[in-house]
Short mmCIF file of C-alpha atoms in Angstrom, two decimals:
data_model
loop_
_atom_site.label_atom_id
_atom_site.label_comp_id
_atom_site.label_asym_id
_atom_site.label_seq_id
_atom_site.Cartn_x
_atom_site.Cartn_y
_atom_site.Cartn_z
CA MET A 161 -19.37 -2.85 2.26
CA TRP A 162 -21.59 0.16 2.60
CA CYS A 163 -24.74 -2.38 4.12
CA LEU A 164 -21.82 -3.36 6.76
CA PHE A 165 -20.78 -0.09 7.74
CA THR A 166 -24.80 1.11 7.82
CA LEU A 167 -25.17 -2.82 10.56
CA ILE A 168 -22.62 -0.48 12.55
CA TYR A 169 -23.75 2.93 12.37
CA SER A 170 -26.95 1.59 13.40
CA ILE A 171 -26.39 -0.52 15.98
CA LEU A 172 -24.36 1.73 17.99
CA VAL A 173 -26.65 4.40 17.24
CA LEU A 174 -29.51 1.84 19.10
CA GLY A 175 -26.94 1.11 21.71
CA SER A 176 -25.65 4.77 22.61
CA ALA A 177 -29.67 5.23 23.48
CA TYR A 178 -29.39 2.12 26.28
CA ASP A 179 -26.31 2.49 27.36
CA VAL A 180 -24.41 -0.51 26.68
CA PHE A 181 -21.34 0.41 25.22
CA GLN A 182 -19.40 1.31 28.62
CA ASP A 183 -17.14 -1.81 28.04
CA ARG A 184 -15.39 0.36 25.14
CA LYS A 185 -11.11 0.21 25.05
CA SER A 186 -8.90 3.33 24.75
CA VAL A 187 -7.89 4.61 21.51
CA ASN A 188 -4.39 4.54 20.70
CA PRO A 189 -3.50 7.85 19.71
CA GLU A 190 -1.75 7.51 16.43
CA ALA A 191 -5.55 6.90 15.17
CA ASN A 192 -6.03 10.92 15.13
CA MET A 193 -2.90 12.02 14.21
CA ASN A 194 -0.64 12.18 10.57
CA ILE A 195 2.44 10.35 9.24
CA SER A 196 5.04 13.11 10.66
CA GLN A 197 2.90 12.89 14.26
CA ILE A 198 3.01 9.11 14.08
CA ILE A 199 6.92 9.35 13.83
CA SER A 200 7.47 12.23 16.84
CA TYR A 201 5.00 10.20 19.23
CA TRP A 202 7.42 7.55 18.95
CA GLY A 203 10.88 9.39 19.45
CA TYR A 204 11.96 8.85 16.09
CA PRO A 205 13.82 11.28 13.27
CA ASP A 206 10.98 12.82 10.88
CA GLU A 207 11.52 14.91 7.70
CA GLU A 208 8.56 15.17 5.20
CA TYR A 209 9.28 16.24 1.95
CA ASN A 210 7.41 17.07 -1.64
CA VAL A 211 7.83 15.49 -5.06
CA VAL A 212 6.90 17.14 -8.33
CA THR A 213 5.69 14.05 -11.33
CA GLU A 214 6.70 14.31 -15.11
CA ASP A 215 2.96 15.53 -14.81
CA GLY A 216 2.48 17.73 -11.93
CA TYR A 217 0.97 16.00 -8.77
CA ILE A 218 2.41 16.14 -5.39
CA LEU A 219 3.18 13.86 -2.87
CA GLY A 220 4.10 13.17 0.41
CA LEU A 221 7.93 11.46 0.87
CA TYR A 222 8.63 10.91 4.51
CA ARG A 223 11.69 10.24 6.16
CA ILE A 224 13.26 8.38 8.49
CA PRO A 225 16.86 8.98 8.92
CA TYR A 226 17.94 6.76 11.83
CA GLY A 227 16.72 5.07 14.95
CA LYS A 228 16.23 5.66 18.55
CA THR A 229 19.17 4.45 19.51
CA ASN A 230 22.03 4.69 16.43
CA SER A 231 21.87 8.24 15.88
CA ASN A 232 25.43 9.59 16.49
CA ASN A 233 26.49 7.46 13.46
CA SER A 234 28.22 9.71 10.99
CA ALA A 235 28.34 7.54 8.75
CA GLN A 236 25.85 8.31 4.88
CA ARG A 237 23.38 4.99 5.90
CA LEU A 238 21.79 2.70 3.59
CA VAL A 239 19.17 3.81 1.73
CA VAL A 240 15.39 1.44 2.34
CA TYR A 241 12.88 2.96 0.37
CA LEU A 242 9.00 1.36 1.29
CA GLN A 243 5.86 1.67 -1.37
CA HIS A 244 2.21 0.92 -0.06
CA GLY A 245 -0.33 -0.66 -1.58
CA LEU A 246 -4.21 -0.26 -2.84
CA LEU A 247 -5.81 2.34 -1.43
CA THR A 248 -3.73 2.62 1.87
CA SER A 249 -0.14 4.70 2.25
CA ALA A 250 3.10 5.71 3.90
CA SER A 251 1.32 5.17 7.73
CA ASN A 252 0.64 1.73 7.08
CA TRP A 253 4.34 1.30 7.78
CA ILE A 254 4.64 2.43 11.10
CA SER A 255 1.29 1.81 12.21
CA ASN A 256 1.65 -0.21 14.91
CA LEU A 257 4.42 -0.68 18.37
CA PRO A 258 7.55 0.51 17.53
CA ASN A 259 8.83 -3.48 17.78
CA ASN A 260 6.88 -4.32 14.32
CA SER A 261 6.51 -1.65 12.19
CA LEU A 262 8.80 -2.44 9.54
CA GLY A 263 9.44 1.63 9.44
CA PHE A 264 10.58 1.93 12.50
CA ILE A 265 13.23 -1.09 12.74
CA LEU A 266 14.76 -0.59 9.74
CA ALA A 267 15.73 2.84 11.17
CA ASP A 268 16.79 0.73 14.48
CA ALA A 269 18.08 -1.09 12.23
CA GLY A 270 20.52 1.21 11.07
CA TYR A 271 18.66 2.65 7.40
CA ASP A 272 17.81 5.24 6.17
CA VAL A 273 14.49 4.84 6.54
CA TRP A 274 11.80 6.38 3.31
CA MET A 275 8.25 6.08 3.12
CA GLY A 276 6.45 7.08 -1.10
CA ASN A 277 2.48 8.00 -1.19
CA SER A 278 1.42 7.33 -4.97
CA ARG A 279 -0.33 10.02 -6.39
CA GLY A 280 -5.09 10.26 -4.72
CA ASN A 281 -4.09 8.22 -1.28
CA THR A 282 -4.65 10.64 2.10
CA TRP A 283 -0.36 12.58 1.67
CA SER A 284 -0.18 12.90 -2.08
CA ARG A 285 -4.17 15.03 -3.70
CA LYS A 286 -2.27 18.42 -4.87
CA HIS A 287 -1.12 19.57 -8.38
CA VAL A 288 0.54 22.29 -9.46
CA TYR A 289 -2.20 22.81 -11.81
CA LEU A 290 -5.01 20.34 -11.14
CA GLU A 291 -7.39 20.98 -8.83
CA THR A 292 -8.44 17.80 -6.56
CA ASN A 293 -11.68 18.45 -6.92
CA SER A 294 -11.56 18.28 -11.10
CA SER A 295 -12.31 14.60 -13.53
CA GLU A 296 -8.79 15.63 -14.68
CA PHE A 297 -7.07 15.35 -11.38
CA TRP A 298 -9.03 11.80 -10.88
CA ALA A 299 -7.33 10.45 -14.24
CA PHE A 300 -5.16 8.11 -13.50
CA SER A 301 -3.75 4.78 -12.88
CA PHE A 302 -1.78 2.39 -11.71
CA ASP A 303 -0.01 3.25 -14.87
CA GLU A 304 0.93 6.69 -13.80
CA MET A 305 2.16 5.99 -11.19
CA ALA A 306 4.54 3.37 -12.59
CA LYS A 307 5.69 6.21 -15.18
CA TYR A 308 5.89 8.84 -13.05
CA ASP A 309 5.52 8.40 -8.84
CA LEU A 310 7.61 5.91 -8.92
CA PRO A 311 10.75 7.39 -11.02
CA ALA A 312 9.83 11.03 -9.51
CA SER A 313 10.48 9.75 -5.87
CA ILE A 314 13.43 7.67 -6.47
CA ASP A 315 14.87 10.57 -8.14
CA PHE A 316 14.56 12.35 -5.63
CA ILE A 317 16.25 9.77 -2.75
CA VAL A 318 19.23 9.25 -4.63
CA LYS A 319 19.82 12.92 -5.53
CA GLN A 320 19.30 14.11 -1.78
CA THR A 321 20.99 11.15 -0.16
CA GLY A 322 23.97 10.83 -2.43
CA GLN A 323 23.17 7.53 -2.66
CA GLU A 324 23.44 5.21 -6.38
CA GLU A 325 21.58 2.55 -4.94
CA ILE A 326 18.48 2.26 -2.58
CA PHE A 327 16.91 -1.09 -0.96
CA TYR A 328 13.34 -1.27 -2.26
CA VAL A 329 10.66 -2.52 -0.50
CA GLY A 330 6.63 -2.71 -2.03
CA HIS A 331 3.86 -4.47 -0.95
CA SER A 332 0.73 -5.28 -3.26
CA GLN A 333 0.14 -2.72 -5.47
CA GLY A 334 4.06 -1.56 -4.24
CA THR A 335 4.77 -4.27 -5.89
CA THR A 336 2.87 -3.68 -8.53
CA ILE A 337 4.09 -0.77 -9.73
CA ALA A 338 7.46 -1.56 -9.12
CA PHE A 339 7.69 -4.77 -12.26
CA ILE A 340 6.06 -1.67 -14.11
CA THR A 341 9.08 0.31 -13.56
CA PHE A 342 12.01 -1.51 -13.03
CA ALA A 343 10.73 -3.32 -16.40
CA THR A 344 10.00 -0.09 -18.50
CA ILE A 345 12.86 2.45 -17.37
CA PRO A 346 16.78 0.78 -17.45
CA LYS A 347 17.67 3.95 -15.16
CA ILE A 348 15.59 3.56 -12.82
CA ALA A 349 16.31 0.39 -12.35
CA GLU A 350 19.55 0.74 -12.43
CA LYS A 351 18.76 2.24 -8.98
CA ILE A 352 17.50 -0.42 -6.97
CA LYS A 353 19.77 -2.54 -5.83
CA ILE A 354 17.68 -5.23 -4.34
CA PHE A 355 13.27 -5.16 -4.63
CA PHE A 356 11.60 -6.86 -1.43
CA ALA A 357 8.38 -8.66 -2.90
CA LEU A 358 5.47 -8.74 -0.34
CA ALA A 359 1.73 -9.85 -1.57
CA PRO A 360 3.46 -9.54 -4.92
CA ILE A 361 0.80 -9.12 -7.64
CA VAL A 362 0.64 -9.16 -11.89
CA SER A 363 -2.27 -10.95 -12.20
CA ILE A 364 -5.68 -11.33 -10.23
CA LYS A 365 -6.97 -13.94 -11.73
CA HIS A 366 -7.85 -15.95 -9.59
CA MET A 367 -7.75 -13.38 -6.86
CA LYS A 368 -11.32 -13.71 -3.91
CA CYS A 369 -11.07 -10.88 -2.60
CA LEU A 370 -15.06 -9.64 -2.12
CA LEU A 371 -14.14 -6.01 -2.38
CA LEU A 372 -12.53 -6.31 -6.09
CA LYS A 373 -14.58 -8.66 -6.94
CA MET A 374 -18.05 -6.46 -6.61
CA ALA A 375 -16.22 -3.39 -8.19
CA ILE A 376 -15.02 -5.70 -10.93
CA LYS A 377 -18.83 -7.05 -11.38
CA TRP A 378 -20.53 -3.43 -11.14
CA LYS A 379 -18.15 -1.31 -12.90
CA LEU A 380 -20.68 0.86 -13.85
CA ALA A 381 -22.92 0.73 -10.06
CA ILE A 382 -19.36 1.86 -9.23
CA LYS A 383 -19.11 4.64 -12.23
CA ALA A 384 -23.03 5.62 -11.02
CA LEU A 385 -22.03 6.15 -7.70
CA PHE A 386 -17.85 7.47 -7.01
CA GLY A 387 -18.14 9.36 -10.70
CA ASN A 388 -15.20 9.91 -12.20
CA LYS A 389 -12.55 10.72 -9.26
CA ASP A 390 -11.65 9.59 -6.50
CA PHE A 391 -12.30 5.67 -5.14
CA PHE A 392 -12.76 5.52 -1.07
CA PRO A 393 -10.51 8.12 0.40
CA GLN A 394 -9.93 8.41 3.93
CA THR A 395 -13.04 10.76 5.28
CA SER A 396 -13.54 11.63 9.08
CA PHE A 397 -15.83 8.89 8.65
CA ASN A 398 -12.71 6.58 9.12
CA ASN A 399 -11.55 8.55 12.31
CA PHE A 400 -15.31 8.56 13.73
CA LEU A 401 -14.76 4.34 12.45
CA GLY A 402 -11.71 3.55 14.04
CA SER A 403 -12.23 6.17 16.91
CA LYS A 404 -15.96 5.36 18.03
CA LEU A 405 -16.98 1.73 16.57
CA CYS A 406 -13.44 -0.40 16.02
CA PRO A 407 -12.80 0.10 19.97
CA ARG A 408 -16.56 -0.46 21.88
CA ARG A 409 -15.73 -4.56 22.64
CA ILE A 410 -19.38 -5.44 21.26
CA LEU A 411 -17.99 -4.58 17.48
CA ASP A 412 -14.67 -5.14 17.21
CA LYS A 413 -15.14 -8.73 15.83
CA ILE A 414 -17.25 -6.75 12.81
CA CYS A 415 -13.95 -4.81 12.13
CA LEU A 416 -12.12 -8.01 11.71
CA HIS A 417 -14.34 -9.88 10.20
CA THR A 418 -14.91 -6.21 7.95
CA LEU A 419 -10.44 -6.87 7.63
CA PHE A 420 -10.85 -10.49 7.12
CA THR A 421 -14.37 -10.25 4.21
CA MET A 422 -11.49 -7.74 2.16
CA PHE A 423 -7.75 -9.20 3.00
CA GLY A 424 -8.18 -13.81 4.55
CA HIS A 425 -8.44 -15.15 7.03
CA ASP A 426 -5.85 -15.18 9.96
CA SER A 427 -7.49 -14.35 13.39
CA ASN A 428 -4.64 -15.47 15.56
CA ASN A 429 -2.06 -12.91 14.46
CA LEU A 430 -3.67 -8.96 14.62
CA ASN A 431 -3.12 -6.41 17.45
CA MET A 432 -6.84 -6.63 18.17
CA SER A 433 -5.48 -3.28 19.70
CA ARG A 434 -4.23 -1.03 16.78
CA LEU A 435 -7.70 -2.03 15.12
CA ASP A 436 -8.59 1.94 15.89
CA VAL A 437 -5.71 3.25 14.07
CA TYR A 438 -5.60 0.61 11.34
CA PHE A 439 -9.37 1.91 10.24
CA SER A 440 -8.63 5.73 10.95
CA HIS A 441 -5.92 5.74 8.58
CA ASN A 442 -7.72 2.91 5.63
CA PRO A 443 -8.74 3.38 3.67
CA ALA A 444 -6.34 6.09 1.84
CA GLY A 445 -8.18 6.29 -2.05
CA THR A 446 -7.19 5.86 -4.82
CA SER A 447 -9.38 7.30 -8.15
CA VAL A 448 -12.29 5.32 -9.88
CA GLN A 449 -10.00 4.86 -12.91
CA ASN A 450 -7.79 2.79 -10.80
CA ILE A 451 -9.75 0.67 -9.65
CA LEU A 452 -11.83 0.36 -12.93
CA HIS A 453 -7.59 -0.56 -14.32
CA TRP A 454 -7.35 -3.18 -11.41
CA SER A 455 -10.83 -4.89 -13.12
CA GLN A 456 -10.46 -5.10 -16.71
CA LEU A 457 -7.19 -7.49 -15.41
CA GLN A 458 -9.64 -9.65 -14.20
CA TYR A 459 -9.04 -12.35 -16.87
CA SER A 460 -5.57 -12.00 -17.50
CA THR A 461 -2.31 -13.32 -16.61
CA HIS A 462 -0.57 -9.99 -17.75
CA LEU A 463 -0.67 -6.99 -16.46
CA LYS A 464 -2.30 -4.19 -19.35
CA ALA A 465 -1.60 -0.52 -18.96
CA PHE A 466 -5.19 1.23 -18.64
CA ASP A 467 -7.69 0.64 -21.89
CA TRP A 468 -9.43 3.85 -22.36
CA GLY A 469 -12.78 2.82 -24.45
CA SER A 470 -11.53 2.92 -27.86
CA ALA A 471 -9.34 1.79 -30.41
CA ALA A 472 -9.00 6.21 -31.05
CA LEU A 473 -8.27 7.19 -27.18
CA ASN A 474 -6.18 3.89 -26.55
CA MET A 475 -3.76 5.45 -29.84
CA VAL A 476 -3.60 8.84 -27.54
CA HIS A 477 -2.65 7.97 -25.37
CA PHE A 478 -0.01 4.76 -26.58
CA ASN A 479 0.02 5.04 -30.58
CA LYS A 480 -1.14 1.92 -30.96
CA THR A 481 -5.65 1.04 -30.21
CA THR A 482 -5.11 -1.32 -27.94
CA PRO A 483 -3.46 -1.03 -24.81
CA PRO A 484 0.19 -2.58 -24.82
CA SER A 485 1.31 -5.32 -22.00
CA TYR A 486 3.93 -4.91 -19.21
CA ASN A 487 6.54 -7.70 -19.70
CA VAL A 488 7.77 -8.56 -16.48
CA THR A 489 10.54 -10.98 -18.05
CA ASN A 490 12.11 -7.69 -18.67
CA MET A 491 13.37 -7.11 -15.15
CA ASN A 492 16.91 -7.43 -14.41
CA VAL A 493 16.97 -6.11 -10.57
CA THR A 494 18.02 -9.05 -7.84
CA THR A 495 14.17 -10.33 -6.64
CA ALA A 496 12.92 -11.46 -2.52
CA THR A 497 9.46 -12.32 -3.04
CA TRP A 498 7.32 -12.92 -0.20
CA ASN A 499 3.49 -14.35 -0.36
CA GLY A 500 0.24 -15.09 2.18
CA GLU A 501 -1.60 -18.45 1.78
CA LYS A 502 -5.05 -17.11 3.56
CA ASP A 503 -3.84 -13.89 0.95
CA LEU A 504 -7.37 -13.47 -1.69
CA LEU A 505 -6.11 -10.33 -3.42
CA ALA A 506 -2.39 -12.26 -3.79
CA ASP A 507 -3.58 -15.08 -4.56
CA PRO A 508 -1.14 -17.89 -4.69
CA GLU A 509 -1.28 -19.68 -8.31
CA ASP A 510 -0.94 -16.02 -9.28
CA VAL A 511 1.70 -15.89 -7.95
CA LYS A 512 2.99 -18.82 -8.91
CA PHE A 513 2.64 -17.74 -12.41
CA LEU A 514 4.44 -14.72 -11.54
CA TYR A 515 7.55 -16.24 -10.06
CA SER A 516 7.83 -17.95 -13.42
CA GLU A 517 7.89 -14.22 -14.64
CA ILE A 518 11.01 -13.06 -12.22
CA THR A 519 14.27 -13.35 -14.05
CA ASN A 520 16.29 -12.84 -10.91
CA ILE A 521 14.54 -13.77 -7.96
CA ILE A 522 17.57 -14.49 -4.72
CA TYR A 523 14.66 -16.16 -2.39
CA HIS A 524 11.00 -17.22 -2.15
CA LYS A 525 9.10 -17.71 0.88
CA SER A 526 6.09 -18.62 1.58
CA ILE A 527 3.93 -18.74 4.71
CA SER A 528 1.43 -20.82 4.63
CA HIS A 529 -1.04 -18.46 7.04
CA TYR A 530 -0.44 -15.27 6.67
CA ASN A 531 -3.54 -12.91 4.55
CA HIS A 532 -2.52 -10.12 2.61
CA MET A 533 -1.96 -7.69 5.74
CA ASP A 534 0.25 -9.92 7.86
CA PHE A 535 3.51 -8.03 5.94
CA LEU A 536 1.96 -4.59 7.27
CA PHE A 537 0.12 -5.82 10.66
CA GLY A 538 1.11 -9.10 11.56
CA LEU A 539 2.42 -9.89 14.66
CA ASP A 540 5.09 -12.65 13.69
CA ALA A 541 5.91 -10.54 10.88
CA TYR A 542 9.38 -9.78 12.53
CA HIS A 543 10.63 -13.50 12.40
CA GLN A 544 8.52 -13.87 9.16
CA VAL A 545 9.69 -11.02 7.01
CA TYR A 546 11.83 -8.23 8.03
CA HIS A 547 14.45 -10.39 10.36
CA GLU A 548 14.40 -11.59 6.70
CA ILE A 549 14.60 -8.79 4.79
CA ILE A 550 17.46 -7.42 6.58
CA ASP A 551 19.28 -10.54 7.03
CA ILE A 552 19.65 -10.49 2.49
CA ILE A 553 20.74 -6.48 2.64
CA GLN A 554 23.63 -7.81 5.49
CA ASP A 555 24.41 -10.07 2.92
CA ASN A 556 23.96 -8.29 0.13
CA LEU A 557 26.40 -5.46 0.63
#
């Protein structure tokens, strides 16, 4: 990955010197915006909240309370909550044009849309008393996201809206933490009407993503390079890559290849004019510990809590010498799932095992040409997935 970035940068420098990059596509303004600005830019109402978890993390929570065409409806709206995946943020739900971004589509369909951010990403890097640059701040993985982040966000939304039940849409790790939360915290599970799982992940035994495979193989190198704090945060380099490199026609194919290397190939289903937005906002960061947690699951078909490295530390955190397993079969939430046959992260073999664990599944669809990010950025995402989500919601009122 870093070799590829170095290559791109070298090409840019040499190209600028010889003036070969005059053929440059225009940059989308959203590449330089935050989440609230993107929502407002497209003419939608925007609300931003800070949610404090039980262990003191401050999470950025964003709301689109209604769409552009239904603002006069005073009736209480059904709530749909969107939760992003690994190394991404809530911006992924609004990165495409309004007619192809799930956040905007749901708002225009009459729903009250909320978008969460997991601790450690671009919009959730604050704590009540811990400094962001401290090792203590980054001592978390998806264990804590499931135990603290999701319950805090859902409880806040339920209290704010007065809704007893909400609809939940998760992508990638956003499904992982949901499976854990709904299986282990019944009082939160009771507040979920339907769980929509896009590219669901509870196992990476068959995962083919090169980036995570490297992380698994070079765990010591990752700790040496990134220490024990944040991993791939959003920086000025994201903006440089998105707004300066990817819009250059000679480099957009390299940017595209980078996405396909990480998530799977689907060359005809990506809006090439939006690459600057995708790369400017992603990766959005997580903790090194979270990446190491995923690496611990490489040979298992079951979700397990983070192994702290010693029996003594595991005793402190779990009151037992080994990390406990999460049993998805304990989850009673009504669930609908979609997966892609070309997904390098949520491998079809791993997803197939997951289906046998879900006790209340009402719908499943496997899409032959979909990779991991098509559920967010695919040109046909509305026809393949989004309109089905809306149909299922309406059928279960």
